[in-house]
PDB file of C-alpha atoms in Angstrom:
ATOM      1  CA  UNK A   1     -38.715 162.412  63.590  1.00  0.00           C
ATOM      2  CA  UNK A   2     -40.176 164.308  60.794  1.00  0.00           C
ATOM      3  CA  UNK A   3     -43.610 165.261  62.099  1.00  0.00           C
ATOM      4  CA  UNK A   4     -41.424 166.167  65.470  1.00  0.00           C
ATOM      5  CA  UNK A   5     -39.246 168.752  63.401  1.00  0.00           C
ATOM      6  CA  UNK A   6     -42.219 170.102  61.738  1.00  0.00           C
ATOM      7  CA  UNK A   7     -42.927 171.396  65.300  1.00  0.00           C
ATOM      8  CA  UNK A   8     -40.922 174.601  65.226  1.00  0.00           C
ATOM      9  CA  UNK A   9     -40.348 174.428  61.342  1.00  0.00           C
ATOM     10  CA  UNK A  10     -44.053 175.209  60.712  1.00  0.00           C
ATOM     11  CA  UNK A  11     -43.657 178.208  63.212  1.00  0.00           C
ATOM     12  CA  UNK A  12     -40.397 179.783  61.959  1.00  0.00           C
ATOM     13  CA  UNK A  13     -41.426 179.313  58.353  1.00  0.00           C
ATOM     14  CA  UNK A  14     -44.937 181.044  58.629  1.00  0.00           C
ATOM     15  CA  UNK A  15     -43.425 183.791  60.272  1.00  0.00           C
ATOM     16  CA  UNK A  16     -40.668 184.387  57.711  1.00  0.00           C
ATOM     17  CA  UNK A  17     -43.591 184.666  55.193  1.00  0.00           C
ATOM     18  CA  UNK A  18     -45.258 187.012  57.214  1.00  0.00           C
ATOM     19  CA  UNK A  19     -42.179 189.196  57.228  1.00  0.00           C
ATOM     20  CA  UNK A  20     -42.203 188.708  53.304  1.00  0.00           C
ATOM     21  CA  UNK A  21     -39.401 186.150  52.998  1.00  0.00           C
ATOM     22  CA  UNK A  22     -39.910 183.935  50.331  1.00  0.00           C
ATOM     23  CA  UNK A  23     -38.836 180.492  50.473  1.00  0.00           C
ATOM     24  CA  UNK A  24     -36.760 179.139  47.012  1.00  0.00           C
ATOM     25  CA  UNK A  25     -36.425 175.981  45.607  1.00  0.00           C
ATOM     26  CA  UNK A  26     -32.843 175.868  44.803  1.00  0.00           C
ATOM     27  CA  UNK A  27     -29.827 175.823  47.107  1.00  0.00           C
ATOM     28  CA  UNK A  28     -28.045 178.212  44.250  1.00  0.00           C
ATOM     29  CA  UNK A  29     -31.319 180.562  44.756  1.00  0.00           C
ATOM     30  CA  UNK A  30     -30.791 180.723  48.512  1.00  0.00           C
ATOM     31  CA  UNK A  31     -29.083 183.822  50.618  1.00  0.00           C
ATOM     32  CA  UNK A  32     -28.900 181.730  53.708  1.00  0.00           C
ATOM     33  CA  UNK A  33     -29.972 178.489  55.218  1.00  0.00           C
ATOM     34  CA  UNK A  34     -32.421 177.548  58.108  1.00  0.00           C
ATOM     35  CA  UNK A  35     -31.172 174.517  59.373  1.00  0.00           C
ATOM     36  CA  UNK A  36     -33.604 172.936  61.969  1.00  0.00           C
ATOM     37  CA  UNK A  37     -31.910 170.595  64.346  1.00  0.00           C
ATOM     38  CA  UNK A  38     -33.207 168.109  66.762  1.00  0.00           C
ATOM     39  CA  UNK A  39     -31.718 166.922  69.904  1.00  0.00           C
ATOM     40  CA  UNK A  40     -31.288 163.266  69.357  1.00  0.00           C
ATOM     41  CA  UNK A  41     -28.266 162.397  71.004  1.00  0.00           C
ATOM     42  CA  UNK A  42     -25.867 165.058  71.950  1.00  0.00           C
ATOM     43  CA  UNK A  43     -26.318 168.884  71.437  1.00  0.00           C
ATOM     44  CA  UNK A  44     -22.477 168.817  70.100  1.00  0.00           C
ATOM     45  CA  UNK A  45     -22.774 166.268  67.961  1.00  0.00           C
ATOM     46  CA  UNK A  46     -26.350 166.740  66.613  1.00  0.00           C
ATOM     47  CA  UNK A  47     -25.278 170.558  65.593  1.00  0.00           C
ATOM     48  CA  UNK A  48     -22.240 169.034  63.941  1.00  0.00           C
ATOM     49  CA  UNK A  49     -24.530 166.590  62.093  1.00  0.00           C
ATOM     50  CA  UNK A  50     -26.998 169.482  61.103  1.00  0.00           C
ATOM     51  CA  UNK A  51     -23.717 171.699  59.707  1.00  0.00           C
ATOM     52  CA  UNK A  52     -22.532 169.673  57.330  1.00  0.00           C
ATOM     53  CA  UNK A  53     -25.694 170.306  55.816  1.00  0.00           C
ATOM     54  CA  UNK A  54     -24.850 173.621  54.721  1.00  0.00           C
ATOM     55  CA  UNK A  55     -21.861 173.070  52.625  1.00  0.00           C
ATOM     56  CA  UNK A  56     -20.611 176.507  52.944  1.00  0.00           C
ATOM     57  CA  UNK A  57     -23.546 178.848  52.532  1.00  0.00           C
ATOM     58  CA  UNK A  58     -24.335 180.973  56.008  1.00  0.00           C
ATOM     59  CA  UNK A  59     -27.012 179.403  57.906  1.00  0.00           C
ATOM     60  CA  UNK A  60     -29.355 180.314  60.827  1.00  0.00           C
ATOM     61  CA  UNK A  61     -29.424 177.037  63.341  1.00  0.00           C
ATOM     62  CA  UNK A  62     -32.674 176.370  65.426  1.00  0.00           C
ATOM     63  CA  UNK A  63     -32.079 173.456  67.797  1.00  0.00           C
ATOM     64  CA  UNK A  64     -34.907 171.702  69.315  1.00  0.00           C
ATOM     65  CA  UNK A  65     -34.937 170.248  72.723  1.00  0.00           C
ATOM     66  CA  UNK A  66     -37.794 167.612  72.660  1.00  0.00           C
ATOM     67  CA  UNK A  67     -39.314 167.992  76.947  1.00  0.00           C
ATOM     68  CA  UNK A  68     -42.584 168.018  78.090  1.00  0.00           C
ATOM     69  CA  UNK A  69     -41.701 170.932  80.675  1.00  0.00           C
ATOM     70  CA  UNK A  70     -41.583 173.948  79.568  1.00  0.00           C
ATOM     71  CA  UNK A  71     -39.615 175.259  82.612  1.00  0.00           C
ATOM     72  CA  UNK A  72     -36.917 172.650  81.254  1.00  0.00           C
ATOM     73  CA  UNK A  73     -33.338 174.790  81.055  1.00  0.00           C
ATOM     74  CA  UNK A  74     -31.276 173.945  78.160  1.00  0.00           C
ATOM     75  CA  UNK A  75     -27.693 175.197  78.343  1.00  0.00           C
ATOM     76  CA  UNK A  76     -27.382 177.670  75.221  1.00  0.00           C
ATOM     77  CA  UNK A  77     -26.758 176.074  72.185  1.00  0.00           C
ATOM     78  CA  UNK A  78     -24.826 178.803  70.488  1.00  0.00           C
ATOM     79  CA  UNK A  79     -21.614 178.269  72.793  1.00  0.00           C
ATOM     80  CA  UNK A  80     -21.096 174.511  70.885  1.00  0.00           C
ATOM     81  CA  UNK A  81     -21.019 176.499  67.696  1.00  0.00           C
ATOM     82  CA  UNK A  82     -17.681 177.675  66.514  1.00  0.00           C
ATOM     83  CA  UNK A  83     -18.745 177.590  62.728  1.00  0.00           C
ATOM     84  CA  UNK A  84     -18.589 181.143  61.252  1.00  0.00           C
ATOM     85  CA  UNK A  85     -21.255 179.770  58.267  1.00  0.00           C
ATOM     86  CA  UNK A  86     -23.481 180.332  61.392  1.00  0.00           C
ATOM     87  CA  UNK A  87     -24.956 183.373  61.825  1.00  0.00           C
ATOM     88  CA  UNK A  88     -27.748 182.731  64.636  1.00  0.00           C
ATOM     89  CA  UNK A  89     -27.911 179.928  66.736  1.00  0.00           C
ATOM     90  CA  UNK A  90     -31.361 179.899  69.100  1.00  0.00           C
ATOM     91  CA  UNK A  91     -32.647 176.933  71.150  1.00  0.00           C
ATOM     92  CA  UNK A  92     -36.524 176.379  71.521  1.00  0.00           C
ATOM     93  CA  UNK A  93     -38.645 173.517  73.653  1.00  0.00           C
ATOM     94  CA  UNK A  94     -41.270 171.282  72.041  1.00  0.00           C
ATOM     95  CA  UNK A  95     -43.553 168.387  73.220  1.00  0.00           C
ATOM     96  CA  UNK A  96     -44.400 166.017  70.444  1.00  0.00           C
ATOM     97  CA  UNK A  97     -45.879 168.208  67.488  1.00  0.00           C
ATOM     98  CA  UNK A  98     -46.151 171.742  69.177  1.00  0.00           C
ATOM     99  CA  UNK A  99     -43.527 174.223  70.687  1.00  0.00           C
ATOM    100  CA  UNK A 100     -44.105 174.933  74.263  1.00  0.00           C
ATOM    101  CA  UNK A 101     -45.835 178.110  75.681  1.00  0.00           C
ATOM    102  CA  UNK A 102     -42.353 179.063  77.382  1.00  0.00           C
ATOM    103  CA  UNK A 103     -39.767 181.776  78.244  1.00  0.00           C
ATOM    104  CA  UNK A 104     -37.714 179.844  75.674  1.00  0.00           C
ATOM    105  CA  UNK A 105     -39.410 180.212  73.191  1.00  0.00           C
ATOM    106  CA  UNK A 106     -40.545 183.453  73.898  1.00  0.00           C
ATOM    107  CA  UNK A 107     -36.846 184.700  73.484  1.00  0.00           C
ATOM    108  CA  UNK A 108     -36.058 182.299  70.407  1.00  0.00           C
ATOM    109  CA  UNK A 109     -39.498 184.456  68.576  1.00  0.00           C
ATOM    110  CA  UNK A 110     -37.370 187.687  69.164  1.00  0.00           C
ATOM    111  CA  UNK A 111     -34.567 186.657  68.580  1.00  0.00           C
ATOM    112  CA  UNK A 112     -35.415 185.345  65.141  1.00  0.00           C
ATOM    113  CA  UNK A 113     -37.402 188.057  64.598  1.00  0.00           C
ATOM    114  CA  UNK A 114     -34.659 190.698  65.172  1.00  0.00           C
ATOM    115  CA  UNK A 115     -31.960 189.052  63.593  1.00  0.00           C
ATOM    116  CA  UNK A 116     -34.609 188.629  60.377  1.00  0.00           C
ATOM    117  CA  UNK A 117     -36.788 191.039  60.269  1.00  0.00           C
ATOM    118  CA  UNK A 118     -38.041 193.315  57.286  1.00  0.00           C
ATOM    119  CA  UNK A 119     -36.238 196.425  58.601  1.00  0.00           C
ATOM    120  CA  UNK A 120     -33.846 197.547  56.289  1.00  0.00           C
ATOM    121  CA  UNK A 121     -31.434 197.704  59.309  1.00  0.00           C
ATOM    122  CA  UNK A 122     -31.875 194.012  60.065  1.00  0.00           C
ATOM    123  CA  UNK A 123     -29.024 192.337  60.771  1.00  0.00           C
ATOM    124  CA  UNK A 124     -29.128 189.886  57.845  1.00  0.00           C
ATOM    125  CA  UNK A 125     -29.423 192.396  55.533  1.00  0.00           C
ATOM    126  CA  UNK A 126     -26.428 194.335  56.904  1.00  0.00           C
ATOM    127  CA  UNK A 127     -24.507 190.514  56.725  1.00  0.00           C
ATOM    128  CA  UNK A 128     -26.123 190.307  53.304  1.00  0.00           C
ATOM    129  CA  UNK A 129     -24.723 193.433  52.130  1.00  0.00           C
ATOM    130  CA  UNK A 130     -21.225 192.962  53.441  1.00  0.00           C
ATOM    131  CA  UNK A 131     -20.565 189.559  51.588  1.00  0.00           C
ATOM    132  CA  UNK A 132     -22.040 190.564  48.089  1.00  0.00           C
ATOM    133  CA  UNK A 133     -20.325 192.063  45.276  1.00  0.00           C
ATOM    134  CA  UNK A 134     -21.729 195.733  44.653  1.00  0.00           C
ATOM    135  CA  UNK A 135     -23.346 194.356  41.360  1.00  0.00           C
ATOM    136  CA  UNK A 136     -25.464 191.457  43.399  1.00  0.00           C
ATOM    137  CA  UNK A 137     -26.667 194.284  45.983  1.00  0.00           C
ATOM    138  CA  UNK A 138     -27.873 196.769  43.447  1.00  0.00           C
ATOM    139  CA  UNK A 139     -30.164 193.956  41.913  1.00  0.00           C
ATOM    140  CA  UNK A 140     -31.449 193.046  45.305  1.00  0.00           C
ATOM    141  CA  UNK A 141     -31.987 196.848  45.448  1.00  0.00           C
ATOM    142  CA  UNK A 142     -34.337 196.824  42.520  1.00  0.00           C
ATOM    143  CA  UNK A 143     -36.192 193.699  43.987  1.00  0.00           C
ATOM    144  CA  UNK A 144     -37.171 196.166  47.097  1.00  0.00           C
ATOM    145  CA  UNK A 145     -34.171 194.067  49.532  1.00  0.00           C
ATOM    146  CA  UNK A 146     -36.604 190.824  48.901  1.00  0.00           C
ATOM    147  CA  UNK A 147     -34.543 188.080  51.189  1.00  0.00           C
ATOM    148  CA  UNK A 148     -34.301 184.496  49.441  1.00  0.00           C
ATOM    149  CA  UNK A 149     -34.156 182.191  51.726  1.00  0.00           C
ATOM    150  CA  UNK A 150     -34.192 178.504  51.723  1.00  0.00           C
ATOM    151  CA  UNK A 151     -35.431 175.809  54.289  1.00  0.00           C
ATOM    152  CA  UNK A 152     -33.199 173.272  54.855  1.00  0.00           C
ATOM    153  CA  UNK A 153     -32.896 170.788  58.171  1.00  0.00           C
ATOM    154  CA  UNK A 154     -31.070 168.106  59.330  1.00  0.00           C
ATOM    155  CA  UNK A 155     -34.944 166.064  60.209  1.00  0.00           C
ATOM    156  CA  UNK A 156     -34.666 163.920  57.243  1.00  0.00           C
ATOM    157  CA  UNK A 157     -32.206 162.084  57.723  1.00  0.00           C
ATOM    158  CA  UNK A 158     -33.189 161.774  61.480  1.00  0.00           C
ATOM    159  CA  UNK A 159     -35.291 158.580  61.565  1.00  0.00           C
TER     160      UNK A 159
END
């Protein structure tokens, strides 16, 4: 299961970089979570699974449907999330070790993208900004609004 999660992982971690995200070792360190989750079982469950992960800190959910047809409709995976830890749920398709070329996927890039982006009117940054104290957001100030971020998942424990 762990070279299948490295599927859309890989992808969503080499674009935060390339947005200038930087990835920290620490849970303390971290602004917010990426929490990759497989489809093993059921969507429901497998999200609930992937959430206890986060032990409180706000978290951006990616759940992978494994199909080897990328016209393959997935209901969307945000309406089995009622967790307000959860700032963006977004579903993506991928066959063994590679994401699909599909609509999907397509939508889960902008998505991501939007909700992360390096734009100072990003929507994490806005969320980031309205759940620090004033003292916290004046030092992120001085560090030019560098995001921390760190990656967790929910694949290692998915054997």
């Amino acid at each position: 299961a762990k070279r299948v999660c490295d599927a859309c992982k890989n992808y969503v971690i080499n674009y935060l970089k390339s947005i200038g995200k930087v990835q920290v070792e620490s849970y303390a360190e971290s602004d917010f979570l990426m929490v990759f989750c497989p489809v093993v079982s059921k969507v429901g469950t497998d999200i609930e699974a992937a959430l206890m992960l986060t032990d409180g800190k706000p978290a951006v959910l990616v759940v992978m449907h494994h199909t080897f047809d990328p016209h393959h409709l997935v209901a969307e995976s945000r309406r089995q999330v009622n967790d307000a830890r959860v700032w963006l749920t977004v579903d993506c398709l991928f066959y063994q070790k590679n994401l699909l070329p599909c609509p999907l996927n397509d939508i889960m890039q902008k998505q991501v993208a939007d909700f992360l982006g390096s734009s100072s009117g990003s929507l994490v940054r806005r969320l980031l900004l309205t759940r620090r104290p004033h003292n916290v957001v004046a030092e992120m100030r001085d560090l030019w609004w560098q995001e921390l971020f760190v990656l967790w998942g929910c694949c290692w424990w998915c054997l």
